Coordinates of C-alpha atoms and ligand atoms in Angstrom, one line a residue:
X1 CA -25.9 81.6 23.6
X2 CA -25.8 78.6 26.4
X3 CA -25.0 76.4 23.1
X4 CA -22.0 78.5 22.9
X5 CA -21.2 78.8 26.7
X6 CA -21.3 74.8 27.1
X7 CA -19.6 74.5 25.0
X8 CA -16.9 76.9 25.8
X9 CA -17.0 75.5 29.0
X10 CA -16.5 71.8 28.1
X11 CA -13.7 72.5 25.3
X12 CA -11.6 74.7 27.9
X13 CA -12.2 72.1 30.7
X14 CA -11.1 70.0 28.2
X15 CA -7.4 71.6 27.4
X16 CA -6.8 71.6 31.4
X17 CA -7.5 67.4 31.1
X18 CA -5.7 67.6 27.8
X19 CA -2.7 69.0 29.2
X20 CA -3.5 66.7 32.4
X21 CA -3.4 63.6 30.0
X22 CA -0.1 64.6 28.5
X23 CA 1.0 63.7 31.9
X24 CA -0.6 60.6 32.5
X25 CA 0.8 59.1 28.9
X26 CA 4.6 60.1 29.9
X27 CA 3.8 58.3 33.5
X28 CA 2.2 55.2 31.2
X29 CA 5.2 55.1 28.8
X30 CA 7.3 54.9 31.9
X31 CA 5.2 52.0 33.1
X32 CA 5.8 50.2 30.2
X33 CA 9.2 50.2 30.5
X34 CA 9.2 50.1 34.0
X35 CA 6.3 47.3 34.1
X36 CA 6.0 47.0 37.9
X37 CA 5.1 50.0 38.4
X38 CA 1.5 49.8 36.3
X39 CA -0.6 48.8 38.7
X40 CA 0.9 51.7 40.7
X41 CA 0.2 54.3 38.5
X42 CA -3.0 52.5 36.4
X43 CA -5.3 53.9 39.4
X44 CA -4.0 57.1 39.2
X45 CA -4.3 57.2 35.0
X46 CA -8.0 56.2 35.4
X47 CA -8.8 58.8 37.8
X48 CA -7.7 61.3 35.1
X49 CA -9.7 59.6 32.8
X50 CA -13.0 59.2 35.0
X51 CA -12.5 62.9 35.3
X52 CA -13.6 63.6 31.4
X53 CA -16.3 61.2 32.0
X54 CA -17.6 63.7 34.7
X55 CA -16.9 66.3 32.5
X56 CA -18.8 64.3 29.3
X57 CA -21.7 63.3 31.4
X58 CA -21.9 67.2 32.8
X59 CA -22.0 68.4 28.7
X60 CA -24.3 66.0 27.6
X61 CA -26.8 64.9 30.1
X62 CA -26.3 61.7 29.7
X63 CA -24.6 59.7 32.7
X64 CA -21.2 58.2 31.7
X65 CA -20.2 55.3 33.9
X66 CA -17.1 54.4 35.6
X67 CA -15.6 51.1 35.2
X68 CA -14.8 49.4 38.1
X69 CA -12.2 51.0 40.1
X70 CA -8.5 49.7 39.7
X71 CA -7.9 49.0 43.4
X72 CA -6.9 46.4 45.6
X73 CA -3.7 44.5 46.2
X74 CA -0.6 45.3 43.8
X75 CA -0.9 41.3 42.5
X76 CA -4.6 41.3 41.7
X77 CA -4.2 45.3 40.2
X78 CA -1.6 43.6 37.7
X79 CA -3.5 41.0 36.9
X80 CA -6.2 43.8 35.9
X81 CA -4.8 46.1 34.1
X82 CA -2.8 43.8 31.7
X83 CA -6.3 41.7 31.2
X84 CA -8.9 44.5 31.4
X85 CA -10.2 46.1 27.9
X86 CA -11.6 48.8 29.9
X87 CA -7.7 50.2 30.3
X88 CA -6.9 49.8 26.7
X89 CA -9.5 52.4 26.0
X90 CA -8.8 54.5 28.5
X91 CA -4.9 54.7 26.9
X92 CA -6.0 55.0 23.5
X93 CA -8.2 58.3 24.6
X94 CA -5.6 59.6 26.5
X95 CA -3.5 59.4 23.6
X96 CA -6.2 61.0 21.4
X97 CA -7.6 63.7 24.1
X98 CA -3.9 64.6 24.5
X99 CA -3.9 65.7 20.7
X100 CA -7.3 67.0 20.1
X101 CA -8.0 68.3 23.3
X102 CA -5.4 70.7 23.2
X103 CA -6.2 71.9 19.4
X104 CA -9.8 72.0 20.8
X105 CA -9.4 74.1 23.7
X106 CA -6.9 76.1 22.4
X107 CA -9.3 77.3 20.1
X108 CA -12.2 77.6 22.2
X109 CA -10.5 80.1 24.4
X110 CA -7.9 81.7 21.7
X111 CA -11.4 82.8 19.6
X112 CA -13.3 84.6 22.1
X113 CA -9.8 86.1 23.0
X114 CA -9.0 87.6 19.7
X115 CA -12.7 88.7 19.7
X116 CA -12.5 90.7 22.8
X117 CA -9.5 92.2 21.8
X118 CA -10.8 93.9 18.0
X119 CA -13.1 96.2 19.6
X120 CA -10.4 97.3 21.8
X121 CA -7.3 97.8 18.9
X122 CA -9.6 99.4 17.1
X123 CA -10.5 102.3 19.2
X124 CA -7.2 102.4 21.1
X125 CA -4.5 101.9 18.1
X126 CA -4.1 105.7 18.3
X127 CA -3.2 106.7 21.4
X128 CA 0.1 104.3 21.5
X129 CA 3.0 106.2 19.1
X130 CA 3.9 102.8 17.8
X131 CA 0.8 101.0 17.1
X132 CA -1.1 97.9 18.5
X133 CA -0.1 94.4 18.0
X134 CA -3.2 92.2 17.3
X135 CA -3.7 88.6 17.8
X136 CA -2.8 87.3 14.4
X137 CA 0.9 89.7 14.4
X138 CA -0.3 92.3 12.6
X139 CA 0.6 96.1 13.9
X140 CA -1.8 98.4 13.6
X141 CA -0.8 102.0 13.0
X142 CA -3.3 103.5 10.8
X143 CA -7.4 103.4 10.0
X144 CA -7.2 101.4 7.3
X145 CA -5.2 98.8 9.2
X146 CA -7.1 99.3 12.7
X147 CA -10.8 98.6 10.1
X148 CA -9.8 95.3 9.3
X149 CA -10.7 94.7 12.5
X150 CA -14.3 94.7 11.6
X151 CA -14.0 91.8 9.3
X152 CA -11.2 90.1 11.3
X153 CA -14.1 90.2 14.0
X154 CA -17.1 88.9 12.3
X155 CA -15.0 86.1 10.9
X156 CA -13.9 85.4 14.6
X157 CA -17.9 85.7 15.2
X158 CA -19.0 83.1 13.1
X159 CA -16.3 80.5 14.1
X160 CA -17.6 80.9 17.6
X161 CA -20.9 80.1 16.7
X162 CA -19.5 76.8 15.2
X163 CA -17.8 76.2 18.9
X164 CA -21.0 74.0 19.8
X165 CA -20.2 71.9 16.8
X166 CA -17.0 71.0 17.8
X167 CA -17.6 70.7 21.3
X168 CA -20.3 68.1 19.6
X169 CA -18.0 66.2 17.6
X170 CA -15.6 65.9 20.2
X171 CA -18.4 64.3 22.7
X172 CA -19.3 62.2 20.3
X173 CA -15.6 60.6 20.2
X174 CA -15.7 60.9 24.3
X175 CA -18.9 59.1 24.3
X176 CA -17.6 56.5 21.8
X177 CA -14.2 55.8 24.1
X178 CA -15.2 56.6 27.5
X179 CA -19.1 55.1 28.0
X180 CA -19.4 51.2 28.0
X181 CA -19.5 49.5 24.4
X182 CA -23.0 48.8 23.8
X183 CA -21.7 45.1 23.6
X184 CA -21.5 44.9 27.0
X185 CA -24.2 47.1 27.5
X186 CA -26.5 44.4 26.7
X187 CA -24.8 42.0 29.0
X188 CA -25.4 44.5 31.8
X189 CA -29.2 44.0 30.7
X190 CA -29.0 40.4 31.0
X191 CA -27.3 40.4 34.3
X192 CA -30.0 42.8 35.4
X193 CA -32.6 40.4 34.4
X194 CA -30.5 37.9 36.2
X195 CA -29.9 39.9 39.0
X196 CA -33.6 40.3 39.7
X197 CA -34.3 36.9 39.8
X198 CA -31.2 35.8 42.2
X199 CA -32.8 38.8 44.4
X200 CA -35.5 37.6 44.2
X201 CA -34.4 33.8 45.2
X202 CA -32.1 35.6 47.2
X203 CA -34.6 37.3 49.5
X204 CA -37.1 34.0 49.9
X205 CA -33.4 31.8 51.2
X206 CA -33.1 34.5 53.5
X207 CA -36.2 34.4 55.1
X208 CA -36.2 30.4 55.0
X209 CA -33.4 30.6 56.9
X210 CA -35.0 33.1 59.4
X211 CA -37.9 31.3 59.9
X212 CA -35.4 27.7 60.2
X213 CA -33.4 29.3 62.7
X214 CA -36.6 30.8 64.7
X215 CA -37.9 27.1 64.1
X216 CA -35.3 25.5 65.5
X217 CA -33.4 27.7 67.7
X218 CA -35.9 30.2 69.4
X219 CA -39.1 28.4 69.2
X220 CA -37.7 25.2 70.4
X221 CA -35.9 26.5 73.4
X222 CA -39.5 28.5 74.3
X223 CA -41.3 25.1 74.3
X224 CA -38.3 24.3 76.9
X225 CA -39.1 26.9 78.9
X226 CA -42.9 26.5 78.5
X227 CA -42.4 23.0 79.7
X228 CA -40.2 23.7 83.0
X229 CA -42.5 26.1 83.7
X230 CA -45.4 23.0 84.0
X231 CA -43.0 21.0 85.9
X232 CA -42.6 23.9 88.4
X233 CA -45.9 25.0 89.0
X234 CA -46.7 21.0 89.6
X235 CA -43.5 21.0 91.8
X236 CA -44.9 24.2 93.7
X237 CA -48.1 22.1 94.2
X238 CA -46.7 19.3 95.5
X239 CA -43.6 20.1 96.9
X240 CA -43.0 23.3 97.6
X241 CA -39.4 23.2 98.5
X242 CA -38.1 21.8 95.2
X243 CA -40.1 24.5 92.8
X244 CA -37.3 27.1 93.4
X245 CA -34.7 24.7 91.3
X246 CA -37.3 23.9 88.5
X247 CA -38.0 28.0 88.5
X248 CA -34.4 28.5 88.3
X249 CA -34.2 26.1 85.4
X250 CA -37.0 27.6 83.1
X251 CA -35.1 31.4 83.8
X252 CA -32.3 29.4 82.4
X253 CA -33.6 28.2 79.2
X254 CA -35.6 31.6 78.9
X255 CA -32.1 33.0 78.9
X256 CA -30.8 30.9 76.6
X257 CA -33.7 31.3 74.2
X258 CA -33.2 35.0 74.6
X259 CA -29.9 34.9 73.3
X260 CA -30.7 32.2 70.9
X261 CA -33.2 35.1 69.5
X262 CA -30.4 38.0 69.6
X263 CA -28.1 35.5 67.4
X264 CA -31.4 35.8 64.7
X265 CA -31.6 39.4 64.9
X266 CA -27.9 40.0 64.8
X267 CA -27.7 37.8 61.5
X268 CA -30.5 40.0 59.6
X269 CA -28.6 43.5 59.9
X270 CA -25.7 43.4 63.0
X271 CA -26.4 46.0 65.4
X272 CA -22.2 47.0 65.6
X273 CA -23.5 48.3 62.0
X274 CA -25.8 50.6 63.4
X275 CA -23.1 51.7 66.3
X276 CA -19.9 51.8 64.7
X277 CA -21.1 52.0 60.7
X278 CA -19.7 50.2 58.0
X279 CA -15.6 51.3 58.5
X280 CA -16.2 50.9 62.3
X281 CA -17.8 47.5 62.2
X282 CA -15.4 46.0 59.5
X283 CA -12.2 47.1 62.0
X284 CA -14.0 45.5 64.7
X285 CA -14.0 42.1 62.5
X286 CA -10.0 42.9 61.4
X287 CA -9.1 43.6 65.0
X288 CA -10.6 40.1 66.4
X289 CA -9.1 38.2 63.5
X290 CA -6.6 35.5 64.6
X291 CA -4.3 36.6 61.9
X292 CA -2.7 40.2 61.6
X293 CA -4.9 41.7 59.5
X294 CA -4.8 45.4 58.4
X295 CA -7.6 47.4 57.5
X296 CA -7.7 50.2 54.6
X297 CA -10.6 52.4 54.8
X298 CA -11.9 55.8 53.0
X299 CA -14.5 57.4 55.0
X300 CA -17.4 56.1 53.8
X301 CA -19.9 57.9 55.4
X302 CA -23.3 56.1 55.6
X303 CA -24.6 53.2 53.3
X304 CA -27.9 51.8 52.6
X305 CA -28.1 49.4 55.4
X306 CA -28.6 46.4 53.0
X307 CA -25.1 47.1 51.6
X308 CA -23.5 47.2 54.7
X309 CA -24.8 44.4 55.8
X310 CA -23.6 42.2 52.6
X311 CA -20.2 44.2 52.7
X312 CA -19.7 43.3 56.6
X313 CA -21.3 39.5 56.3
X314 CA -18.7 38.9 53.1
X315 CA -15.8 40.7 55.2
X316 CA -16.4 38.9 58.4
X317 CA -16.9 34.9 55.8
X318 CA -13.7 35.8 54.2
X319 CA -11.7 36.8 57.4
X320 CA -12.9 33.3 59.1
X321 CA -11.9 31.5 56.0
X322 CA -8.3 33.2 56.2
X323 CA -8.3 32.1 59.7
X324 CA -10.0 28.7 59.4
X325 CA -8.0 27.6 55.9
X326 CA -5.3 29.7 54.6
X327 CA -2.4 29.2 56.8
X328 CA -1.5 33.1 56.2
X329 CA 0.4 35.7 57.8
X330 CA -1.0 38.4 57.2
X331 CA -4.4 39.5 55.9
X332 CA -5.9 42.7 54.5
X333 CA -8.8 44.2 53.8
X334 CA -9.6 47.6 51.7
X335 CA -12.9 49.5 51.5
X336 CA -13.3 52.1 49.1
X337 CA -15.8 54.2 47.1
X338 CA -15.8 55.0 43.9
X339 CA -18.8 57.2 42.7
X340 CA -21.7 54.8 43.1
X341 CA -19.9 51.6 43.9
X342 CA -18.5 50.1 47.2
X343 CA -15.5 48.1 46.7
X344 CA -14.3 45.5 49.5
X345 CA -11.0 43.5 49.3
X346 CA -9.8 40.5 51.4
X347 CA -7.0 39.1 50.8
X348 CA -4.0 36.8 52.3
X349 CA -0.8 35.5 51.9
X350 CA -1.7 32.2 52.3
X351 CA -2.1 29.0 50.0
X352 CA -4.5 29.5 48.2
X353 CA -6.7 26.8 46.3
X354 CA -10.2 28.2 47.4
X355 CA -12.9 26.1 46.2
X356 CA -16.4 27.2 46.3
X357 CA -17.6 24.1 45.9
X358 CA -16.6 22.7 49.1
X359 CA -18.5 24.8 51.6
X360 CA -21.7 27.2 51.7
X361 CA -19.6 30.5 53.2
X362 CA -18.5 31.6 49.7
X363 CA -21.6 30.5 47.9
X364 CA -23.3 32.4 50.4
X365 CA -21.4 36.1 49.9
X366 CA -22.0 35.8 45.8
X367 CA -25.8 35.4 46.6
X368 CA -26.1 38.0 49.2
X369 CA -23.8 39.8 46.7
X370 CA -25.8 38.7 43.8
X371 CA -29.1 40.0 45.1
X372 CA -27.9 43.9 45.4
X373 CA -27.1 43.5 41.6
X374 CA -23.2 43.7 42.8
X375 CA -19.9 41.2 42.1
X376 CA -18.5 39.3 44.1
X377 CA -15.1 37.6 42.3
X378 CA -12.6 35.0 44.4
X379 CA -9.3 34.6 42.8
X380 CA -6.9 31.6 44.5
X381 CA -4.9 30.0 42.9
X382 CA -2.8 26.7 44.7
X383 CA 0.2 28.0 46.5
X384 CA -1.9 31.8 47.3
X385 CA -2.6 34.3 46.8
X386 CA -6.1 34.4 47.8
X387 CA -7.9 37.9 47.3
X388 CA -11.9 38.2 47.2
X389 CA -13.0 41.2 45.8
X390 CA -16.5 42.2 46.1
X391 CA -18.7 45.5 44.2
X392 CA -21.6 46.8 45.2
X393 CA -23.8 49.4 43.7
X394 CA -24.8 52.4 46.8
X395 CA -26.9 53.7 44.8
X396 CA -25.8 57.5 44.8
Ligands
LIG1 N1 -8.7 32.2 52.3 C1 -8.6 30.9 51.9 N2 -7.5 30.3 51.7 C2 -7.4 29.0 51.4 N3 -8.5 28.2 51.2 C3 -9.7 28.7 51.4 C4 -9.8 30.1 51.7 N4 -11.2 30.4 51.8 C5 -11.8 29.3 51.5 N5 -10.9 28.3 51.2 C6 -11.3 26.9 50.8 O1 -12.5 26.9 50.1 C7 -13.5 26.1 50.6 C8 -14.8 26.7 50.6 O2 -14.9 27.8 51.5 P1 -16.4 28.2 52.1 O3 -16.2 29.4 52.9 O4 -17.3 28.2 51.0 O5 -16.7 26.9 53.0 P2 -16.1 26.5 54.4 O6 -15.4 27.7 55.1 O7 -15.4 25.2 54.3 O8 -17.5 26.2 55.2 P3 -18.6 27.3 55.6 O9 -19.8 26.8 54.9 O10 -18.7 27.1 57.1 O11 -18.2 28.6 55.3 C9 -13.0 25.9 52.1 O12 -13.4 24.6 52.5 C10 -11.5 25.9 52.0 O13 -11.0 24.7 51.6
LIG2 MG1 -16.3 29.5 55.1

């Protein structure tokens, strides 16, 4: 009986997204013809379509993954749509759903219909001059006619007990169109494996640089301080009247190594992070940028604190690049969540030609990047734009 009620459940859902993907393929033929207008409506079409994966992974059990989300700029949305296989899948079920969802669900709610009503023709046919109309068009007006509906109902029966079936073959097809082919399935393994180790490599740069800048930064200032403090407490043994400067000195270089030791701290998880959160933070950075830049923000709510750090480090490398190199006009910057992944998008209209090669900043975002098991893609070609999109798993 739950058999039957699942599936029920997912085969009606499944005639509302049906009749939801009729939609979408009118709007996609339009793009087509209208092409500038895909990466405009391609986000919208694969919301649809992550909606039967919700409804999949909720009848099976099985979590169905989304593909990345289709966001960003208009420019960098074209160029991912036309190249992305993900989308071609996601027409070719819409086209299919459209068809066999509809049959599908039509039945899965017609049967259970029609079986509801037997009981009631048959002991009601009577008391209306005229006869009842059943499902199937026929009137009935006498016994002999109003019994069929014993048969009529057991047949309906035992169809409804083949409704898990269907809803089975039908998932089968979803799984086959909607999860991720197992080809790049095993890439996904590979990356994992190669994930872990950039994490790992990840984590032991990160605390070399800690301990380098505490090295050279803190610890050498507190030797500096340790020192003028030697000087002055010879100076107040000798001559008093000159130990106030040298005292005034050491609180100086304690200062200094103070702030020296905030700059550390601020570089391992930025306390604006903790005040602001991750939205809050990020329009902090946009607001100080030397180029207009606007920001784009869903609520995001809070993060794990490692993901907002590598969101807000990338954010704030890109946004000094942009300032430092592009010669733009403008800049933006979106943030958005899609199930269990943050997506973060900088780009400019500036002249492009971005080469990784030539500094440590963008190196550095696809390592932090790297070692959260998230993506971190530049795309710049000479003469602009430049648009750095960066994925990271929250972990939801
Ligand atoms: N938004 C941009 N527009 C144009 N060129 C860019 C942009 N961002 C980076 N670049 C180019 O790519 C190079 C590499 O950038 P990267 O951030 O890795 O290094 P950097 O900014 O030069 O130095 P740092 O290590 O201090 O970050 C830059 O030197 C610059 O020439
Ligand atoms: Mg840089």
């Amino acid at each position: 009986m739950k058999r039957i009620w699942a599936a029920l459940i997912y085969l009606a859902t499944g005639l509302l997204t049906a009749i939801a993907s009729w939609l979408a393929i009118g709007i996609l033929l339009l793009s087509v013809v209208i092409l500038p207008l895909l990466p405009i409506t391609a986000p919208h079409i694969r919301r649809i379509v992550d909606f039967d994966r919700q409804r999949l992974t909720r009848y099976t059990g099985d979590r169905t993954p989304s593909p990345p989300p289709l966001d960003g700029p208009w420019l960098h949305r074209a160029q991912r749509v036309l190249a992305d296989p993900d989308s071609r899948r996601d027409g070719l079920w819409l086209i299919t759903h459209a068809l066999f969802g509809t049959l599908f669900g039509s039945i899965a709610i017609g049967i259970p219909g029609a079986l509801v009503q037997q009981p009631i023709v048959l002991l009601t046919w009577w008391a209306s001059p005229a006869g009842i109309e059943n499902s199937f068009g026929l009137r009935v007006d006498s016994w002999p006619k109003a019994l069929l509906s014993v048969p009529i109902a057991i047949v309906l029966t035992l169809i409804l007990l083949q409704l898990p079936k269907l809803a089975d073959l039908d998932a089968k097809w979803a799984k086959k169109m909607l999860a991720p082919p197992k080809a790049s399935l095993e890439k996904r393994l590979a990356e994992v494996v190669a994930t872990r180790a950039a994490a790992l490599q990840a984590h032991g740069a990160e605390l070399r640089r800690i301990e380098r800048n505490l090295h050279d930064g803190t610890q050498n200032k507190l030797v500096g301080v340790v020192m003028m403090l030697g000087i002055a407490e010879r100076t107040l043994k000798q001559n008093p009247d000159n130990a106030l400067a040298a005292l005034l000195r050491a609180q100086d270089a304690a200062g200094d190594a103070l702030e020296e030791l905030r700059n550390v701290v601020r570089s391992i998880h930025p306390p604006v992070l903790e005040d602001l959160g991750l939205d809050g933070a990020i329009q902090a950075l946009a607001a100080r940028c030397p180029v207009p830049c606007v920001l784009q923000a869903d609520h995001l709510g809070r993060l794990p604190a490692a993901v907002e750090a590598a969101a807000y480090f990338a954010v704030a490398e890109a946004l000094t690049n942009v300032a430092k190199h592009s010669g733009a006009r403008h800049a933006w910057v979106s943030l958005g969540i899609n199930g269990d992944q943050l997506t973060v998008i900088v780009h400019d209209d500036g002249k492009g030609g971005a080469d990784e090669k030539r500094g440590t900043g963008l190196d550095g975002i696809r390592g932090r990047v790297a070692a959260l098991d998230g993506n971190a893609e530049m795309s710049s070609p000479e003469g602009g734009p430049t648009v750095l999109t960066v994925v990271l798993p929250v972990g939801r």
